[in-house]
Tab-separated table of C-alpha atoms in Angstrom:
chain	number	residue	atom	x	y	z
A	1	SER	CA	0.476	0.043	-0.092
A	2	CYS	CA	1.101	3.552	-0.660
A	3	PRO	CA	1.281	6.721	2.222
A	4	PRO	CA	-1.310	9.024	1.936
A	5	GLY	CA	-1.255	11.173	-0.619
A	6	LEU	CA	0.416	9.129	-3.220
A	7	GLU	CA	-1.837	5.978	-5.146
A	8	LEU	CA	-0.140	2.818	-7.569
A	9	LEU	CA	0.711	3.150	-10.850
A	10	GLN	CA	-0.985	2.159	-12.915
A	11	GLY	CA	0.482	-1.430	-14.456
A	12	SER	CA	3.368	-0.687	-11.714
A	13	ARG	CA	4.567	-1.467	-8.054
A	14	TYR	CA	5.421	2.654	-7.235
A	15	CYS	CA	3.893	5.453	-5.968
A	16	GLY	CA	2.778	8.137	-7.792
A	17	ASP	CA	1.025	11.264	-6.316
A	18	VAL	CA	-2.686	11.601	-6.176
A	19	ASN	CA	-3.735	15.130	-7.346
A	20	GLU	CA	-6.854	15.200	-5.713
A	21	CYS	CA	-7.482	18.549	-7.619
A	22	ASN	CA	-9.087	16.752	-10.651
A	23	LYS	CA	-9.905	13.220	-9.284
A	24	GLY	CA	-12.795	15.334	-7.344
A	25	THR	CA	-11.559	14.094	-4.408
A	26	HIS	CA	-10.736	17.355	-2.095
A	27	ASN	CA	-12.350	19.670	0.253
A	28	CYS	CA	-12.432	23.206	-1.447
A	29	HIS	CA	-15.094	25.346	-1.126
A	30	PRO	CA	-17.148	25.729	-4.582
A	31	GLN	CA	-15.398	29.551	-4.761
A	32	ALA	CA	-12.406	28.605	-3.739
A	33	GLN	CA	-9.100	26.783	-6.525
A	34	CYS	CA	-7.976	23.768	-5.556
A	35	ASN	CA	-4.233	23.528	-6.781
A	36	ASN	CA	-2.425	19.897	-6.190
A	37	LEU	CA	0.457	19.989	-4.563
A	38	PRO	CA	2.875	16.614	-3.703
A	39	TYR	CA	1.705	14.519	-1.087
A	40	SER	CA	-1.710	16.513	-0.938
A	41	PHE	CA	-3.385	19.714	-1.897
A	42	GLU	CA	-4.454	23.351	-1.325
A	43	CYS	CA	-7.429	25.066	-1.843
A	44	SER	CA	-7.389	29.393	-1.998
A	45	CYS	CA	-10.586	31.431	-2.340
A	46	ARG	CA	-11.237	32.593	-5.255
A	47	GLU	CA	-11.113	36.295	-6.809
A	48	GLY	CA	-13.706	38.516	-4.126
A	49	TRP	CA	-14.082	35.348	-1.677
A	50	VAL	CA	-12.293	35.154	1.552
A	51	GLY	CA	-11.967	32.403	3.957
A	52	ASP	CA	-9.719	29.377	4.832
A	53	GLY	CA	-9.778	28.102	0.506
A	54	GLN	CA	-12.440	25.105	2.653
A	55	ASN	CA	-14.865	28.042	3.950
A	56	CYS	CA	-15.420	30.887	1.859
A	57	ILE	CA	-17.434	33.651	2.088
A	58	VAL	CA	-18.344	36.938	0.209
A	59	GLU	CA	-15.079	40.090	0.387
A	60	ASN	CA	-16.735	42.823	2.373
A	61	LYS	CA	-15.593	45.347	0.461
A	62	CYS	CA	-14.950	47.780	3.118
A	63	THR	CA	-13.857	45.963	5.751
A	64	THR	CA	-11.056	45.278	2.438
A	65	ASN	CA	-10.778	48.777	1.513
A	66	LYS	CA	-11.789	47.477	-2.028
A	67	HIS	CA	-14.506	49.995	-2.781
A	68	ASN	CA	-14.706	53.603	-4.488
A	69	CYS	CA	-16.118	55.099	-1.679
A	70	HIS	CA	-15.061	58.885	-1.106
A	71	ALA	CA	-12.180	59.197	1.885
A	72	LYS	CA	-16.200	61.547	3.195
A	73	ALA	CA	-18.036	58.924	2.798
A	74	SER	CA	-19.194	55.574	4.982
A	75	CYS	CA	-20.109	52.374	3.192
A	76	SER	CA	-22.315	49.955	3.991
A	77	PHE	CA	-21.847	45.933	2.267
A	78	ASP	CA	-24.993	44.113	1.571
A	79	TYR	CA	-24.192	40.262	1.489
A	80	SER	CA	-27.547	39.070	0.612
A	81	SER	CA	-27.339	40.291	-2.224
A	82	GLY	CA	-24.607	38.627	-3.724
A	83	GLY	CA	-21.561	41.048	-2.605
A	84	SER	CA	-22.583	45.033	-3.056
A	85	PHE	CA	-21.233	47.512	-1.569
A	86	THR	CA	-22.816	50.978	-1.176
A	87	CYS	CA	-21.325	54.699	-0.778
A	88	ALA	CA	-23.046	57.825	1.629
A	89	CYS	CA	-21.528	61.013	2.052
A	90	ASN	CA	-21.193	61.260	5.941
A	91	ARG	CA	-23.536	64.395	7.295
A	92	GLY	CA	-22.015	67.935	6.491
A	93	PHE	CA	-21.269	66.467	2.793
A	94	PHE	CA	-23.149	66.262	-0.015
A	95	GLY	CA	-22.674	64.123	-3.238
A	96	ASN	CA	-23.231	60.583	-4.272
A	97	GLY	CA	-20.677	58.820	-1.988
A	98	THR	CA	-18.284	58.540	-4.902
A	99	SER	CA	-18.081	61.671	-4.945
A	100	CYS	CA	-18.628	63.769	-1.721
A	101	ASP	CA	-18.221	67.527	-1.914
A	102	SER	CA	-17.514	69.039	1.848
A	103	TRP	CA	-20.469	72.300	1.672
A	104	GLY	CA	-23.365	71.191	3.690
A	105	GLU	CA	-24.904	73.937	5.310
A	106	ILE	CA	-25.034	77.631	3.836
A	107	GLU	CA	-26.726	80.649	5.359
A	108	LEU	CA	-28.313	82.740	3.011
A	109	ILE	CA	-28.497	86.581	3.458
A	110	GLY	CA	-30.333	88.892	0.567
A	111	SER	CA	-27.639	92.014	-0.399
A	112	ASP	CA	-29.784	94.637	1.701
A	113	THR	CA	-31.781	92.828	4.048
A	114	GLU	CA	-32.221	95.008	7.233
A	115	TRP	CA	-34.253	94.757	10.421
A	116	GLY	CA	-38.037	93.859	9.682
A	117	ASP	CA	-37.750	93.219	6.435
A	118	PHE	CA	-38.708	88.951	7.343
A	119	PHE	CA	-36.302	87.276	4.789
A	120	GLY	CA	-36.765	83.582	4.146
A	121	LYS	CA	-40.311	84.328	4.820
A	122	SER	CA	-40.520	81.899	1.774
A	123	VAL	CA	-38.539	80.176	0.562
A	124	SER	CA	-38.267	77.768	-2.897
A	125	MET	CA	-36.281	76.376	-5.505
A	126	SER	CA	-35.402	74.314	-8.745
A	127	GLY	CA	-35.768	70.579	-8.746
A	128	ASP	CA	-31.574	70.526	-9.177
A	129	GLY	CA	-30.894	73.088	-5.798
A	130	SER	CA	-28.576	74.467	-7.932
A	131	LEU	CA	-31.735	77.665	-7.567
A	132	VAL	CA	-33.631	79.483	-5.078
A	133	LEU	CA	-35.596	81.792	-4.419
A	134	ALA	CA	-36.291	83.562	-0.905
A	135	SER	CA	-38.358	85.894	-0.309
A	136	SER	CA	-38.367	88.962	2.276
A	137	HIS	CA	-42.183	90.531	2.319
A	138	TRP	CA	-41.400	93.231	4.335
A	139	ASP	CA	-39.050	95.008	3.153
A	140	THR	CA	-39.071	98.871	1.734
A	141	ALA	CA	-42.642	99.753	3.757
A	142	LYS	CA	-44.246	95.765	3.427
A	143	ALA	CA	-44.061	96.359	-0.524
A	144	GLY	CA	-42.126	93.388	-0.250
A	145	SER	CA	-39.358	91.490	-2.538
A	146	ALA	CA	-37.313	88.588	-3.330
A	147	TYR	CA	-33.973	86.808	-3.983
A	148	LEU	CA	-33.004	84.267	-6.760
A	149	PHE	CA	-29.455	82.439	-5.431
A	150	LYS	CA	-27.149	80.361	-7.557
A	151	ILE	CA	-25.959	77.447	-6.037
A	152	SER	CA	-22.650	75.690	-7.795
A	153	PRO	CA	-22.237	72.250	-6.994
A	154	ASN	CA	-19.387	72.913	-5.254
A	155	GLY	CA	-21.404	75.003	-3.337
A	156	THR	CA	-20.122	78.281	-4.256
A	157	VAL	CA	-22.920	80.136	-4.314
A	158	HIS	CA	-24.176	84.427	-5.585
A	159	GLN	CA	-26.828	85.918	-5.401
A	160	ALA	CA	-27.372	86.120	-8.956
A	161	SER	CA	-31.249	89.033	-8.652
A	162	LYS	CA	-33.908	90.646	-6.622
A	163	LEU	CA	-36.981	91.171	-8.106
A	164	SER	CA	-39.613	93.657	-6.952
A	165	ALA	CA	-43.226	93.999	-8.209
A	166	THR	CA	-42.109	97.115	-11.025
A	167	ASP	CA	-45.858	98.679	-9.191
A	168	GLY	CA	-44.818	97.522	-6.065
A	169	GLU	CA	-45.922	99.450	-3.176
A	170	ALA	CA	-46.221	99.592	0.057
A	171	ASN	CA	-48.177	97.445	2.106
A	172	ASP	CA	-48.166	94.936	-1.066
A	173	ASN	CA	-46.422	92.563	0.499
A	174	PHE	CA	-44.786	90.792	-2.278
A	175	GLY	CA	-42.884	88.092	-1.124
A	176	LEU	CA	-45.491	86.498	1.532
A	177	ARG	CA	-46.169	83.345	-1.006
A	178	ALA	CA	-43.329	82.848	-3.850
A	179	VAL	CA	-43.240	79.569	-6.252
A	180	LEU	CA	-40.053	78.865	-8.664
A	181	SER	CA	-41.214	75.923	-10.782
A	182	TYR	CA	-38.999	72.505	-11.005
A	183	ASP	CA	-37.632	73.485	-14.021
A	184	GLY	CA	-36.059	76.430	-12.236
A	185	SER	CA	-37.186	78.478	-15.226
A	186	THR	CA	-40.483	80.259	-13.918
A	187	ALA	CA	-40.898	82.318	-10.257
A	188	LEU	CA	-44.318	83.465	-9.628
A	189	LEU	CA	-44.675	85.699	-6.584
A	190	GLY	CA	-47.726	86.606	-3.903
A	191	ALA	CA	-48.996	90.160	-3.340
A	192	HIS	CA	-52.284	89.432	-1.785
A	193	GLN	CA	-52.821	93.494	-0.537
A	194	ASP	CA	-52.026	94.929	-3.426
A	195	ASP	CA	-54.860	97.274	-5.284
A	196	ASP	CA	-55.260	96.828	-8.506
A	197	ARG	CA	-58.813	95.549	-9.162
A	198	ALA	CA	-59.805	97.249	-5.334
A	199	ASN	CA	-57.988	97.739	-1.752
A	200	ASP	CA	-56.024	94.102	-1.117
A	201	ALA	CA	-57.750	92.226	-4.011
A	202	GLY	CA	-54.047	91.189	-4.591
A	203	SER	CA	-52.007	90.309	-7.787
A	204	ALA	CA	-49.279	87.862	-8.341
A	205	TYR	CA	-45.913	88.196	-10.689
A	206	VAL	CA	-44.470	86.400	-12.969
A	207	PHE	CA	-40.927	86.383	-14.448
A	208	LYS	CA	-39.197	84.352	-16.208
A	209	VAL	CA	-35.338	82.661	-14.562
A	210	SER	CA	-32.264	82.587	-17.731
A	211	PRO	CA	-30.219	79.298	-16.057
A	212	SER	CA	-27.406	81.943	-14.198
A	213	GLY	CA	-30.727	83.140	-12.118
A	214	ALA	CA	-31.154	86.475	-13.467
A	215	ALA	CA	-34.598	87.195	-13.588
A	216	VAL	CA	-37.451	89.484	-15.793
A	217	GLN	CA	-40.303	90.336	-15.060
A	218	VAL	CA	-43.274	89.271	-17.548
A	219	ALA	CA	-46.696	89.427	-16.217
A	220	LYS	CA	-48.616	90.593	-13.227
A	221	LEU	CA	-51.688	87.992	-12.957
A	222	THR	CA	-55.014	88.510	-11.741
A	223	ALA	CA	-58.320	87.812	-10.172
A	224	SER	CA	-60.535	89.085	-13.714
A	225	ASP	CA	-63.301	89.386	-11.418
A	226	GLY	CA	-60.980	91.247	-8.655
A	227	ALA	CA	-62.447	92.739	-5.554
A	228	SER	CA	-61.737	94.263	-2.101
A	229	ALA	CA	-60.480	91.963	0.305
A	230	ASP	CA	-59.994	88.933	-1.939
A	231	TRP	CA	-56.310	88.575	-1.108
A	232	PHE	CA	-55.402	86.537	-4.526
A	233	GLY	CA	-52.463	85.780	-4.380
A	234	LYS	CA	-52.343	84.724	-1.017
A	235	ALA	CA	-51.477	80.722	-1.722
A	236	LEU	CA	-49.391	80.333	-4.724
A	237	SER	CA	-48.469	77.158	-6.876
A	238	LEU	CA	-46.779	75.530	-10.143
A	239	SER	CA	-46.613	72.803	-12.489
A	240	ALA	CA	-42.791	71.949	-12.417
A	241	ASP	CA	-42.328	73.661	-15.943
A	242	GLY	CA	-43.973	76.451	-15.636
A	243	ALA	CA	-46.641	76.591	-17.848
A	244	THR	CA	-49.440	76.237	-15.536
A	245	ALA	CA	-50.122	78.413	-12.163
A	246	LEU	CA	-52.582	78.197	-9.856
A	247	VAL	CA	-53.486	80.965	-7.172
A	248	GLY	CA	-55.485	80.950	-3.970
A	249	ALA	CA	-58.086	83.982	-3.638
A	250	GLU	CA	-58.967	82.971	-0.140
A	251	LYS	CA	-61.255	85.636	0.741
A	252	ALA	CA	-63.417	86.699	-2.020
A	253	ASP	CA	-67.230	86.093	-1.764
A	254	ASP	CA	-68.729	84.329	-4.362
A	255	ARG	CA	-70.425	81.577	-2.194
A	256	GLY	CA	-70.800	84.031	0.761
A	257	ASN	CA	-68.903	86.165	3.043
A	258	GLU	CA	-64.853	85.291	2.279
A	259	SER	CA	-65.735	81.066	0.639
A	260	GLY	CA	-62.770	82.056	-1.238
A	261	SER	CA	-61.934	80.598	-4.584
A	262	ALA	CA	-58.949	80.255	-6.902
A	263	TYR	CA	-57.926	80.584	-10.640
A	264	ILE	CA	-56.076	79.242	-12.907
A	265	PHE	CA	-53.797	80.660	-15.564
A	266	LYS	CA	-52.027	79.818	-18.703
A	267	ILE	CA	-47.903	80.523	-19.212
A	268	ALA	CA	-46.501	80.952	-22.903
A	269	ALA	CA	-42.914	80.529	-23.418
A	270	ASN	CA	-42.673	84.439	-23.483
A	271	GLY	CA	-44.289	84.692	-20.434
A	272	ALA	CA	-48.613	86.153	-21.666
A	273	ALA	CA	-50.088	84.768	-19.286
A	274	THR	CA	-53.738	84.083	-19.442
A	275	GLN	CA	-56.389	83.045	-17.033
A	276	THR	CA	-58.351	79.648	-18.039
A	277	ALA	CA	-60.277	78.998	-15.170
A	278	LYS	CA	-61.936	80.704	-11.926
A	279	LEU	CA	-62.619	77.131	-9.372
A	280	THR	CA	-65.073	77.343	-6.348
A	281	ALA	CA	-66.261	74.329	-4.022
A	282	GLY	CA	-69.451	73.174	-5.375
A	283	ASP	CA	-70.361	73.889	-1.430
A	284	GLY	CA	-68.802	76.499	-0.569
A	285	GLY	CA	-70.060	78.006	2.512
A	286	VAL	CA	-69.674	81.775	4.567
A	287	ASN	CA	-65.741	81.929	5.994
A	288	HIS	CA	-64.890	78.561	3.884
A	289	PHE	CA	-61.945	79.638	3.392
A	290	PHE	CA	-61.402	78.488	-0.026
A	291	GLY	CA	-58.345	78.558	-1.612
A	292	ASP	CA	-56.347	79.278	1.706
A	293	ALA	CA	-53.525	76.458	0.537
A	294	VAL	CA	-53.473	75.416	-3.194
A	295	THR	CA	-51.031	73.081	-4.758
A	296	LEU	CA	-50.901	71.726	-8.185
A	297	SER	CA	-49.744	68.417	-9.506
A	298	ALA	CA	-46.107	68.655	-12.073
A	299	ASP	CA	-47.652	68.043	-15.376
A	300	GLY	CA	-50.486	70.590	-14.022
A	301	SER	CA	-52.917	68.526	-14.666
A	302	THR	CA	-54.869	68.321	-11.239
A	303	ALA	CA	-55.587	70.416	-8.269
A	304	LEU	CA	-55.732	69.671	-4.968
A	305	ILE	CA	-56.999	73.016	-2.852
A	306	GLY	CA	-58.483	73.826	0.543
A	307	ALA	CA	-61.266	74.725	2.273
A	308	HIS	CA	-59.784	74.622	6.077
A	309	GLN	CA	-63.415	75.767	7.738
A	310	ASP	CA	-65.517	73.992	6.061
A	311	ASP	CA	-68.113	72.680	8.536
A	312	MET	CA	-69.094	69.421	6.210
A	313	ARG	CA	-67.903	67.302	9.299
A	314	ALA	CA	-68.058	69.748	11.871
A	315	THR	CA	-68.266	73.427	12.270
A	316	ASP	CA	-64.626	73.751	10.830
A	317	SER	CA	-62.805	70.162	10.149
A	318	GLY	CA	-62.138	71.573	6.402
A	319	ALA	CA	-62.056	69.997	3.554
A	320	VAL	CA	-60.548	69.434	-0.129
A	321	TYR	CA	-60.805	69.904	-3.441
A	322	LEU	CA	-59.497	67.951	-5.643
A	323	PHE	CA	-60.119	69.362	-9.563
A	324	LYS	CA	-58.942	67.812	-12.910
A	325	VAL	CA	-57.043	70.503	-15.217
A	326	ALA	CA	-57.566	70.480	-19.102
A	327	GLY	CA	-54.993	71.509	-21.437
A	328	ASP	CA	-55.792	74.240	-22.342
A	329	GLY	CA	-56.682	75.192	-18.584
A	330	THR	CA	-60.035	74.331	-17.712
A	331	ALA	CA	-61.031	72.560	-14.818
A	332	THR	CA	-64.151	70.236	-13.569
A	333	GLN	CA	-64.615	69.725	-9.705
A	334	ALA	CA	-63.731	65.624	-9.037
A	335	ALA	CA	-64.303	65.030	-5.658
A	336	LYS	CA	-64.465	66.270	-2.190
A	337	ILE	CA	-62.746	64.977	0.085
A	338	THR	CA	-62.320	65.028	4.068
A	339	ALA	CA	-61.025	63.179	7.134
A	340	SER	CA	-62.883	60.234	7.979
A	341	ASP	CA	-62.593	61.346	11.526
A	342	GLY	CA	-62.779	64.991	11.469
A	343	SER	CA	-64.487	67.173	14.184
A	344	GLN	CA	-64.943	70.460	14.816
A	345	GLY	CA	-62.135	72.965	14.071
A	346	ASP	CA	-59.639	70.741	13.332
A	347	TRP	CA	-59.292	72.759	9.949
A	348	PHE	CA	-57.867	69.876	7.456
A	349	GLY	CA	-57.385	71.511	3.936
A	350	LYS	CA	-55.094	74.030	5.855
A	351	SER	CA	-52.007	72.537	3.984
A	352	VAL	CA	-52.018	70.441	0.941
A	353	ALA	CA	-49.966	68.082	-1.479
A	354	LEU	CA	-49.946	66.677	-4.419
A	355	SER	CA	-47.558	64.305	-5.893
A	356	ALA	CA	-45.394	64.772	-9.322
A	357	ASP	CA	-48.639	62.151	-11.117
A	358	GLY	CA	-51.216	63.643	-9.158
A	359	SER	CA	-51.740	60.006	-7.855
A	360	VAL	CA	-51.671	60.947	-3.077
A	361	ALA	CA	-52.772	63.412	-1.912
A	362	LEU	CA	-51.604	64.729	2.029
A	363	VAL	CA	-53.337	66.512	4.074
A	364	GLY	CA	-53.070	69.232	7.133
A	365	ALA	CA	-54.986	68.879	9.752
A	366	GLU	CA	-52.709	71.194	11.925
A	367	LYS	CA	-55.412	70.722	15.071
A	368	ALA	CA	-57.078	68.594	14.868
A	369	ASP	CA	-57.149	66.658	18.837
A	370	VAL	CA	-55.974	62.640	17.853
A	371	GLY	CA	-53.042	63.569	20.120
A	372	GLY	CA	-53.795	66.196	22.756
A	373	ASN	CA	-55.111	69.561	21.974
A	374	ASP	CA	-54.959	71.021	19.111
A	375	ALA	CA	-51.966	68.315	17.617
A	376	GLY	CA	-52.634	67.965	14.080
A	377	SER	CA	-52.425	65.851	11.789
A	378	ALA	CA	-52.253	64.499	8.530
A	379	TYR	CA	-53.933	62.779	6.179
A	380	VAL	CA	-52.905	60.839	2.717
A	381	PHE	CA	-55.310	59.399	0.527
A	382	LYS	CA	-54.885	57.754	-3.269
A	383	ILE	CA	-55.974	59.388	-5.850
A	384	ALA	CA	-57.179	57.507	-9.435
A	385	SER	CA	-57.268	58.922	-12.212
A	386	ASN	CA	-60.913	60.319	-12.527
A	387	GLY	CA	-60.769	61.646	-9.363
A	388	ASP	CA	-61.511	58.675	-7.086
A	389	PHE	CA	-60.443	58.458	-4.153
């Protein structure tokens, strides 16, 4: 007989080496390489695997520093996905994890802001975060203004322009609400106490914004039937491309004193604006404040409008109204939504939001008593394409 690791050579009385690797008599792991040795063999884990060869596991590239994460990023390894890793920039840095820039916080201040201007009362930004809009609605005796800032990927920031109404006057409160379209091409600022139509009837101003942040006023919006104290412009929303604007007039009196209304405008590429619809609640009533909160879906096809002092569930329980908006800007009420547990004084509808495609609605009820008096709550609704929820 031959010693371990040897075998009789065929047709001979001599012993020769056994190639356990070829015979498959080794105990190497399936992810290991078998290497034949004189009288024995050895196992070594393949590239991307670690262990003694008989036992191999996926190599954790985070701990072995074989990842491409930035020095200011953390590496997370997932064994369950077959050995993938992800990189995430550390707090105070931003980027995709393989590249992290060293700014995480920038304080913005208008170039000429002064005591009592309330800079930052309303803020908005483009979808990529490169343009930021911040307002000072009490600037210059409450005439109001706003500032556009350009932010570069490395965190360099500069004030690109200051916005004010070409016909602004004291107490107009230009900028109490300010929105920037997702693509950054259009800015809309309300002046709800502008007096063009009547005292405090309100207005809103459209600015076209260049990629550098330079802005030019191209239109002034007023309600075709604006009246005293309507507060047109106190709530605003824009579609992602800036082609559709929704403006609330919460104190309009169409269905009773301060029942509220809202208006849709189509904005052309050159800035020309046309009112295409006036919206009121089908069952609106006195002091419902329809239009105090408004929002549009990204494509402008869905509008959601709050009436936080609607009385359907109980006094001032609140409601929101869903409208479907056609391509030409005309609109039809599709649904009235209330909280299933709405109760007196909840103010359901004081704040509203829509997902980009308009299929999910979020509604705030800041005075709901679910967790205690005026603790507040919010509700999420799934919206079907026909407006059912």
